[in-house]
Amino acid sequence: METSKMPPITEENLQELLLTLPSEKNIDGTNSLYLYQGAWIPGFNLRGVDSFQRRFIAQDTDIIVASMPKSGTTWLKALAFSVAERHIYGPRESPLLSTSPHELVRFFETDLYSKDQPPDLEQLPPPRIFGCHSHYANLPESIRDSKCKVVYICRNPLDQIVSFFQFAHKFKLDDGTSLLSLDECYENICRGVQSQGPFWDNVLGYWKASLERPDKVLFLKYEELKEDIVLNLKKLAEFLGLPFTDKEEEEGVIEEISRLCSFDNLRNLEVNKNGVRPLSGAPNSAFFRKGEVGDWANYLSPSMAEKFFNIVEEKLAGSGLSFKTSQESA
Ligand code: PAP
């Protein structure tokens, strides 16, 4: 179903469209970011974004895991999968033990809709679980209008950008191109320029939706999951309409899921140590680096942090959403 009044983006008209869009350098120094529908999108990803918006039809039972890149998506995919599929697979026989969370819960824009041929998702058994990095306002109408559930995770934006910077270095092809320096990335994020940014627009879209429709959008923070995973797993399960039973609580199912999905456990699984993402060629290990809160302080000066947090504070003013700014509480 065509949902946009614009013609679909094709291989033929893509270059023409790109010439009309504001552009900036992406973190990898080569592929450009383009400002499209209020979001900075890597050029190679625009067709996937457009195809997803036009073609995806949500079902009421769908679960959408949404985020800015490098905000805890891999973790939340593993958690959502484990909660939603726990009646089929207990934590000890979970497919997560041998499959990347990104294969079990695939991204719309970079996986499912990145090819010319749209995927046939109709036959997938419910609940279908997908990942996405798009702004809330740019989601297909059927996601916003159906009863499907959206779970969003955000993270201290300085940790997010340091994580992205390190990922780009790990994934860098040895082809002579140079990445942006951390200082250049920093200057960009202060202007909102980063993949799927501006940061404040990405988070605010989901934040506001979570306030207006708490049954539809659950807003989580990486730092809070780190602080109390059991509480947040309960919150997630209740939100998905699959609360843990007293018996499950007594049997320690919540703790088992939290252990299964923990950074140390997932990182040390063979698939995540030596596997590779099929489409992008990114090593699965690149999605597991440190998994810490406050790592930005090892890379950015206090004055850089202060300037950036002042910008973020101004952008989020009046929304009720805030991020802790000190190094200790990150
Ligand atoms: P994506 O958007 O490309 O899918 P995403 O999973 O959101 O990436 O972010 C990766 C970050 O989450 C990494 O953070 P770091 O660079 O600061 O270390 C990664 O280590 C962290 N991460 C991955 N899995 C987990 C987990 N199970 N628990 C906590 N953090 C995790």
Short mmCIF file of C-alpha atoms and ligand atoms in Angstrom, two decimals:
data_model
loop_
_atom_site.label_atom_id
_atom_site.label_comp_id
_atom_site.label_asym_id
_atom_site.label_seq_id
_atom_site.Cartn_x
_atom_site.Cartn_y
_atom_site.Cartn_z
CA MET A 1 0.00 0.00 0.00
CA GLU A 2 1.37 3.43 -0.93
CA THR A 3 1.16 5.81 1.98
CA SER A 4 3.16 8.77 0.75
CA LYS A 5 2.21 11.40 -1.80
CA MET A 6 5.82 11.50 -3.04
CA PRO A 7 6.88 8.97 -5.68
CA PRO A 8 8.75 5.97 -4.24
CA ILE A 9 12.53 6.32 -4.08
CA THR A 10 14.04 4.13 -6.79
CA GLU A 11 17.56 3.47 -7.95
CA GLU A 12 16.81 5.80 -10.87
CA ASN A 13 15.52 8.84 -8.94
CA LEU A 14 17.70 8.45 -5.82
CA GLN A 15 20.67 10.48 -7.10
CA GLU A 16 18.35 13.27 -8.23
CA LEU A 17 16.66 13.35 -4.80
CA LEU A 18 20.00 13.40 -2.98
CA LEU A 19 21.00 16.56 -4.84
CA THR A 20 17.99 18.35 -3.34
CA LEU A 21 18.61 17.34 0.30
CA PRO A 22 20.89 19.05 2.84
CA SER A 23 23.87 16.77 3.46
CA GLU A 24 26.68 16.34 5.97
CA LYS A 25 29.53 13.88 6.47
CA ASN A 26 28.67 10.68 8.32
CA ILE A 27 30.91 9.31 11.03
CA ASP A 28 32.65 6.96 8.58
CA GLY A 29 33.91 9.96 6.62
CA THR A 30 32.58 8.79 3.24
CA ASN A 31 28.89 7.97 3.14
CA SER A 32 26.92 11.16 3.53
CA LEU A 33 24.01 11.80 5.81
CA TYR A 34 20.95 13.44 4.26
CA LEU A 35 18.26 15.39 6.01
CA TYR A 36 15.08 13.58 4.99
CA GLN A 37 11.72 14.12 6.71
CA GLY A 38 13.50 15.84 9.61
CA ALA A 39 15.97 13.00 10.23
CA TRP A 40 19.63 12.56 9.22
CA ILE A 41 19.76 9.33 7.22
CA PRO A 42 22.81 7.70 5.57
CA GLY A 43 22.34 7.92 1.78
CA PHE A 44 22.61 4.14 1.30
CA ASN A 45 19.70 3.72 3.72
CA LEU A 46 17.18 6.12 2.18
CA ARG A 47 15.49 3.59 -0.06
CA GLY A 48 15.08 1.19 2.88
CA VAL A 49 13.53 3.95 4.99
CA ASP A 50 11.13 4.92 2.19
CA SER A 51 10.17 1.33 1.36
CA PHE A 52 9.52 0.53 5.04
CA GLN A 53 7.27 3.60 5.40
CA ARG A 54 5.27 2.78 2.31
CA ARG A 55 4.97 -0.95 2.54
CA PHE A 56 4.98 -2.22 6.08
CA ILE A 57 1.53 -3.07 7.45
CA ALA A 58 1.49 -3.52 11.21
CA GLN A 59 -0.55 -6.16 12.97
CA ASP A 60 -2.04 -5.57 16.41
CA THR A 61 0.19 -8.28 17.88
CA ASP A 62 3.46 -6.80 16.56
CA ILE A 63 6.23 -5.60 18.86
CA ILE A 64 8.51 -2.84 17.59
CA VAL A 65 11.87 -2.25 19.31
CA ALA A 66 12.86 1.34 18.54
CA SER A 67 15.96 3.41 19.36
CA MET A 68 18.66 5.77 18.23
CA PRO A 69 21.56 3.59 17.07
CA LYS A 70 23.94 2.55 19.89
CA SER A 71 21.45 3.10 22.69
CA GLY A 72 21.00 -0.50 23.83
CA THR A 73 19.08 -1.91 20.87
CA THR A 74 20.87 -5.27 20.87
CA TRP A 75 20.07 -5.69 24.56
CA LEU A 76 16.44 -4.67 24.21
CA LYS A 77 15.96 -6.96 21.20
CA ALA A 78 17.25 -9.88 23.29
CA LEU A 79 15.04 -8.94 26.25
CA ALA A 80 11.88 -8.40 24.19
CA PHE A 81 12.43 -11.67 22.30
CA SER A 82 12.99 -13.58 25.54
CA VAL A 83 9.89 -12.15 27.21
CA ALA A 84 7.59 -12.54 24.21
CA GLU A 85 8.75 -16.03 23.23
CA ARG A 86 9.24 -17.48 26.70
CA HIS A 87 6.29 -19.83 26.37
CA ILE A 88 8.03 -21.45 23.40
CA TYR A 89 11.66 -21.26 24.46
CA GLY A 90 12.80 -21.17 28.06
CA PRO A 91 16.05 -19.27 28.69
CA ARG A 92 18.06 -22.53 28.60
CA GLU A 93 16.99 -23.46 25.09
CA SER A 94 16.75 -19.93 23.74
CA PRO A 95 17.68 -19.30 20.08
CA LEU A 96 19.70 -16.40 21.50
CA LEU A 97 22.32 -18.96 22.52
CA SER A 98 23.18 -19.57 18.88
CA THR A 99 21.75 -16.60 16.94
CA SER A 100 22.47 -12.87 17.10
CA PRO A 101 19.66 -10.75 18.58
CA HIS A 102 19.81 -8.80 15.30
CA GLU A 103 18.93 -11.93 13.31
CA LEU A 104 16.04 -12.85 15.60
CA VAL A 105 14.70 -9.29 15.60
CA ARG A 106 15.54 -7.69 12.28
CA PHE A 107 15.69 -4.02 11.46
CA PHE A 108 13.11 -2.69 9.03
CA GLU A 109 15.27 -0.06 7.36
CA THR A 110 18.63 -1.81 7.00
CA ASP A 111 17.55 -5.48 6.80
CA LEU A 112 13.98 -6.19 5.76
CA TYR A 113 13.30 -3.31 3.36
CA SER A 114 16.84 -2.72 2.13
CA LYS A 115 16.36 -4.89 -0.97
CA ASP A 116 14.34 -4.12 -4.11
CA GLN A 117 11.97 -6.99 -3.36
CA PRO A 118 9.84 -6.23 -0.29
CA PRO A 119 9.78 -9.08 2.24
CA ASP A 120 6.74 -11.27 2.80
CA LEU A 121 6.10 -10.77 6.49
CA GLU A 122 2.44 -11.79 6.47
CA GLN A 123 3.17 -15.43 7.17
CA LEU A 124 5.31 -14.85 10.25
CA PRO A 125 3.68 -16.18 13.41
CA PRO A 126 2.61 -13.65 16.04
CA PRO A 127 4.06 -11.91 17.86
CA ARG A 128 6.28 -10.56 15.10
CA ILE A 129 9.15 -8.56 16.62
CA PHE A 130 11.02 -5.96 14.58
CA GLY A 131 13.67 -3.30 15.16
CA CYS A 132 13.76 0.25 13.88
CA HIS A 133 15.74 3.47 14.24
CA SER A 134 13.26 5.83 12.53
CA HIS A 135 11.75 8.87 14.24
CA TYR A 136 8.27 8.24 15.66
CA ALA A 137 6.72 10.77 13.27
CA ASN A 138 8.17 8.88 10.31
CA LEU A 139 6.84 5.44 11.25
CA PRO A 140 4.29 3.90 8.87
CA GLU A 141 0.80 5.01 9.82
CA SER A 142 -0.22 1.43 10.51
CA ILE A 143 2.32 1.22 13.35
CA ARG A 144 0.99 4.40 14.93
CA ASP A 145 -2.69 3.54 14.28
CA SER A 146 -2.78 -0.17 15.12
CA LYS A 147 -2.63 -1.69 18.59
CA CYS A 148 0.92 -2.96 18.10
CA LYS A 149 3.36 -2.17 20.88
CA VAL A 150 6.40 0.07 20.56
CA VAL A 151 9.26 -0.20 23.06
CA TYR A 152 11.84 2.58 22.85
CA ILE A 153 15.24 2.64 24.52
CA CYS A 154 17.35 5.76 24.88
CA ARG A 155 20.75 6.36 26.41
CA ASN A 156 22.86 9.19 27.70
CA PRO A 157 23.68 10.81 24.33
CA LEU A 158 27.39 11.19 25.08
CA ASP A 159 27.72 7.45 25.75
CA GLN A 160 25.68 6.88 22.60
CA ILE A 161 28.01 8.93 20.40
CA VAL A 162 31.18 7.42 21.92
CA SER A 163 29.70 3.98 21.31
CA PHE A 164 28.92 4.89 17.69
CA PHE A 165 32.41 6.30 17.17
CA GLN A 166 34.02 3.12 18.52
CA PHE A 167 31.72 0.95 16.42
CA ALA A 168 32.69 2.85 13.26
CA HIS A 169 36.36 2.26 14.09
CA LYS A 170 35.87 -1.45 14.68
CA PHE A 171 33.89 -1.83 11.49
CA LYS A 172 36.14 0.39 9.40
CA LEU A 173 37.11 -1.09 6.06
CA ASP A 174 40.78 -0.89 5.26
CA ASP A 175 40.16 1.12 2.10
CA GLY A 176 42.06 4.31 2.80
CA THR A 177 39.04 6.38 3.88
CA SER A 178 39.42 8.27 7.12
CA LEU A 179 36.76 8.45 9.79
CA LEU A 180 35.65 11.70 11.34
CA SER A 181 37.66 12.55 14.44
CA LEU A 182 35.88 12.43 17.76
CA ASP A 183 36.07 16.24 17.86
CA GLU A 184 34.33 16.41 14.48
CA CYS A 185 31.64 13.95 15.65
CA TYR A 186 31.16 16.07 18.72
CA GLU A 187 30.76 19.25 16.69
CA ASN A 188 28.19 17.43 14.55
CA ILE A 189 26.09 16.13 17.44
CA CYS A 190 25.97 19.61 18.93
CA ARG A 191 24.17 20.56 15.70
CA GLY A 192 22.01 17.44 15.79
CA VAL A 193 23.92 15.83 12.94
CA GLN A 194 24.24 12.08 13.37
CA SER A 195 22.60 9.00 11.92
CA GLN A 196 18.88 9.10 12.85
CA GLY A 197 19.43 12.39 14.68
CA PRO A 198 18.88 15.01 15.80
CA PHE A 199 19.10 13.11 19.07
CA TRP A 200 16.50 15.37 20.74
CA ASP A 201 13.96 14.91 17.95
CA ASN A 202 14.39 11.14 17.94
CA VAL A 203 13.90 10.80 21.71
CA LEU A 204 11.19 13.45 22.01
CA GLY A 205 8.95 11.82 19.41
CA TYR A 206 8.82 8.59 21.39
CA TRP A 207 8.82 10.34 24.75
CA LYS A 208 5.74 12.39 23.88
CA ALA A 209 4.01 9.36 22.38
CA SER A 210 4.73 7.40 25.57
CA LEU A 211 3.03 10.13 27.63
CA GLU A 212 0.04 10.42 25.31
CA ARG A 213 -0.39 6.70 24.77
CA PRO A 214 1.28 4.77 27.61
CA ASP A 215 -0.43 1.56 26.50
CA LYS A 216 1.15 1.97 23.05
CA VAL A 217 4.70 3.23 23.67
CA LEU A 218 7.00 2.19 26.52
CA PHE A 219 9.97 4.52 27.03
CA LEU A 220 13.03 2.92 28.65
CA LYS A 221 16.47 4.24 29.56
CA TYR A 222 19.66 2.17 29.20
CA GLU A 223 20.97 3.49 32.52
CA GLU A 224 17.79 2.42 34.35
CA LEU A 225 18.00 -1.08 32.90
CA LYS A 226 21.57 -1.24 34.15
CA GLU A 227 20.41 -0.12 37.59
CA ASP A 228 17.51 -2.54 37.96
CA ILE A 229 17.00 -5.08 35.20
CA VAL A 230 14.43 -7.14 37.13
CA LEU A 231 12.12 -4.18 37.65
CA ASN A 232 12.44 -3.17 34.01
CA LEU A 233 11.85 -6.72 32.76
CA LYS A 234 8.62 -6.78 34.77
CA LYS A 235 7.66 -3.42 33.31
CA LEU A 236 8.38 -4.69 29.81
CA ALA A 237 6.42 -7.92 30.27
CA GLU A 238 3.41 -6.07 31.68
CA PHE A 239 3.50 -3.54 28.88
CA LEU A 240 3.55 -6.33 26.30
CA GLY A 241 0.50 -7.84 27.97
CA LEU A 242 2.55 -10.85 29.10
CA PRO A 243 3.17 -10.26 32.82
CA PHE A 244 5.26 -12.78 34.72
CA THR A 245 3.10 -15.09 36.81
CA ASP A 246 3.73 -15.67 40.51
CA LYS A 247 4.97 -19.14 39.60
CA GLU A 248 7.45 -17.71 37.08
CA GLU A 249 8.67 -15.22 39.67
CA GLU A 250 9.14 -18.01 42.24
CA GLU A 251 10.99 -20.14 39.71
CA GLY A 252 13.39 -17.28 38.96
CA VAL A 253 12.41 -16.86 35.29
CA ILE A 254 13.02 -13.10 35.40
CA GLU A 255 16.53 -13.54 36.74
CA GLU A 256 17.23 -16.24 34.14
CA ILE A 257 16.16 -13.94 31.31
CA SER A 258 18.24 -11.10 32.70
CA ARG A 259 21.29 -13.40 32.91
CA LEU A 260 20.73 -14.76 29.41
CA CYS A 261 20.55 -11.25 27.95
CA SER A 262 23.33 -9.76 30.06
CA PHE A 263 26.27 -8.14 28.32
CA ASP A 264 28.79 -10.70 29.61
CA ASN A 265 26.68 -13.69 28.67
CA LEU A 266 25.75 -12.56 25.16
CA ARG A 267 29.21 -11.24 24.38
CA ASN A 268 30.84 -14.57 25.20
CA LEU A 269 28.59 -16.72 23.05
CA GLU A 270 30.33 -18.17 19.99
CA VAL A 271 27.85 -16.53 17.58
CA ASN A 272 28.50 -13.09 19.03
CA LYS A 273 32.27 -13.59 19.23
CA ASN A 274 32.84 -14.85 15.69
CA GLY A 275 29.61 -14.37 13.70
CA VAL A 276 29.06 -11.70 11.07
CA ARG A 277 25.93 -9.73 10.09
CA PRO A 278 24.90 -11.16 6.70
CA LEU A 279 24.00 -7.96 4.85
CA SER A 280 26.45 -5.40 6.21
CA GLY A 281 29.35 -7.74 6.99
CA ALA A 282 29.68 -6.13 10.43
CA PRO A 283 31.17 -8.54 12.98
CA ASN A 284 28.63 -9.42 15.68
CA SER A 285 31.35 -8.71 18.24
CA ALA A 286 31.17 -5.01 17.28
CA PHE A 287 27.78 -4.82 18.98
CA PHE A 288 29.35 -5.78 22.33
CA ARG A 289 32.08 -3.37 23.40
CA LYS A 290 32.05 -2.27 27.05
CA GLY A 291 28.38 -2.04 27.95
CA GLU A 292 29.06 0.58 30.63
CA VAL A 293 27.42 3.77 31.82
CA GLY A 294 29.56 6.93 31.72
CA ASP A 295 32.30 5.74 29.34
CA TRP A 296 32.07 9.13 27.60
CA ALA A 297 34.21 10.61 30.38
CA ASN A 298 37.17 8.61 29.03
CA TYR A 299 36.92 10.42 25.69
CA LEU A 300 35.31 13.84 26.16
CA SER A 301 36.31 16.69 28.43
CA PRO A 302 33.99 18.01 31.15
CA SER A 303 33.58 21.26 29.24
CA MET A 304 32.54 19.42 26.08
CA ALA A 305 30.02 17.48 28.12
CA GLU A 306 28.68 20.59 29.77
CA LYS A 307 28.22 22.45 26.50
CA PHE A 308 26.43 19.50 24.93
CA PHE A 309 24.17 18.88 27.92
CA ASN A 310 23.20 22.54 27.91
CA ILE A 311 22.10 22.17 24.30
CA VAL A 312 20.18 18.97 25.09
CA GLU A 313 18.56 20.55 28.14
CA GLU A 314 17.37 23.47 26.05
CA LYS A 315 15.98 21.21 23.36
CA LEU A 316 14.14 19.02 25.90
CA ALA A 317 12.91 21.97 27.99
CA GLY A 318 9.35 21.58 29.19
CA SER A 319 9.07 17.97 28.03
CA GLY A 320 9.72 16.38 31.43
CA LEU A 321 12.52 14.30 29.90
CA SER A 322 16.04 14.76 31.19
CA PHE A 323 19.41 13.06 31.35
CA LYS A 324 21.80 12.99 34.27
CA THR A 325 24.79 15.10 33.48
CA SER A 326 27.48 14.38 36.03
CA GLN A 327 30.23 11.91 35.24
CA GLU A 328 29.43 9.73 38.25
CA SER A 329 25.76 9.35 37.46
CA ALA A 330 26.16 9.79 33.68
P1 PAP B 1 22.72 -0.87 17.32
O1 PAP B 1 21.86 0.34 17.41
O2 PAP B 1 23.73 -0.80 16.21
O3 PAP B 1 21.93 -2.13 17.32
P2 PAP B 1 23.13 -0.96 20.14
O4 PAP B 1 22.93 -2.35 20.55
O5 PAP B 1 22.02 0.00 20.34
O6 PAP B 1 23.63 -0.89 18.64
O7 PAP B 1 24.37 -0.34 20.92
C1 PAP B 1 25.54 -1.03 21.20
C2 PAP B 1 25.92 -0.67 22.62
O8 PAP B 1 25.14 -1.46 23.53
C3 PAP B 1 27.37 -0.97 22.94
O9 PAP B 1 27.72 -0.02 23.93
P3 PAP B 1 29.24 0.44 24.22
O10 PAP B 1 29.86 0.73 22.90
O11 PAP B 1 29.14 1.63 25.08
O12 PAP B 1 29.88 -0.72 24.91
C4 PAP B 1 27.28 -2.37 23.49
O13 PAP B 1 28.40 -2.75 24.26
C5 PAP B 1 26.03 -2.26 24.33
N1 PAP B 1 25.40 -3.55 24.61
C6 PAP B 1 25.20 -4.58 23.75
N2 PAP B 1 24.59 -5.59 24.36
C7 PAP B 1 24.41 -5.23 25.65
C8 PAP B 1 23.83 -5.87 26.78
N3 PAP B 1 23.35 -7.09 26.72
N4 PAP B 1 23.79 -5.18 27.95
C9 PAP B 1 24.29 -3.93 28.04
N5 PAP B 1 24.85 -3.27 27.00
C10 PAP B 1 24.91 -3.91 25.81
#
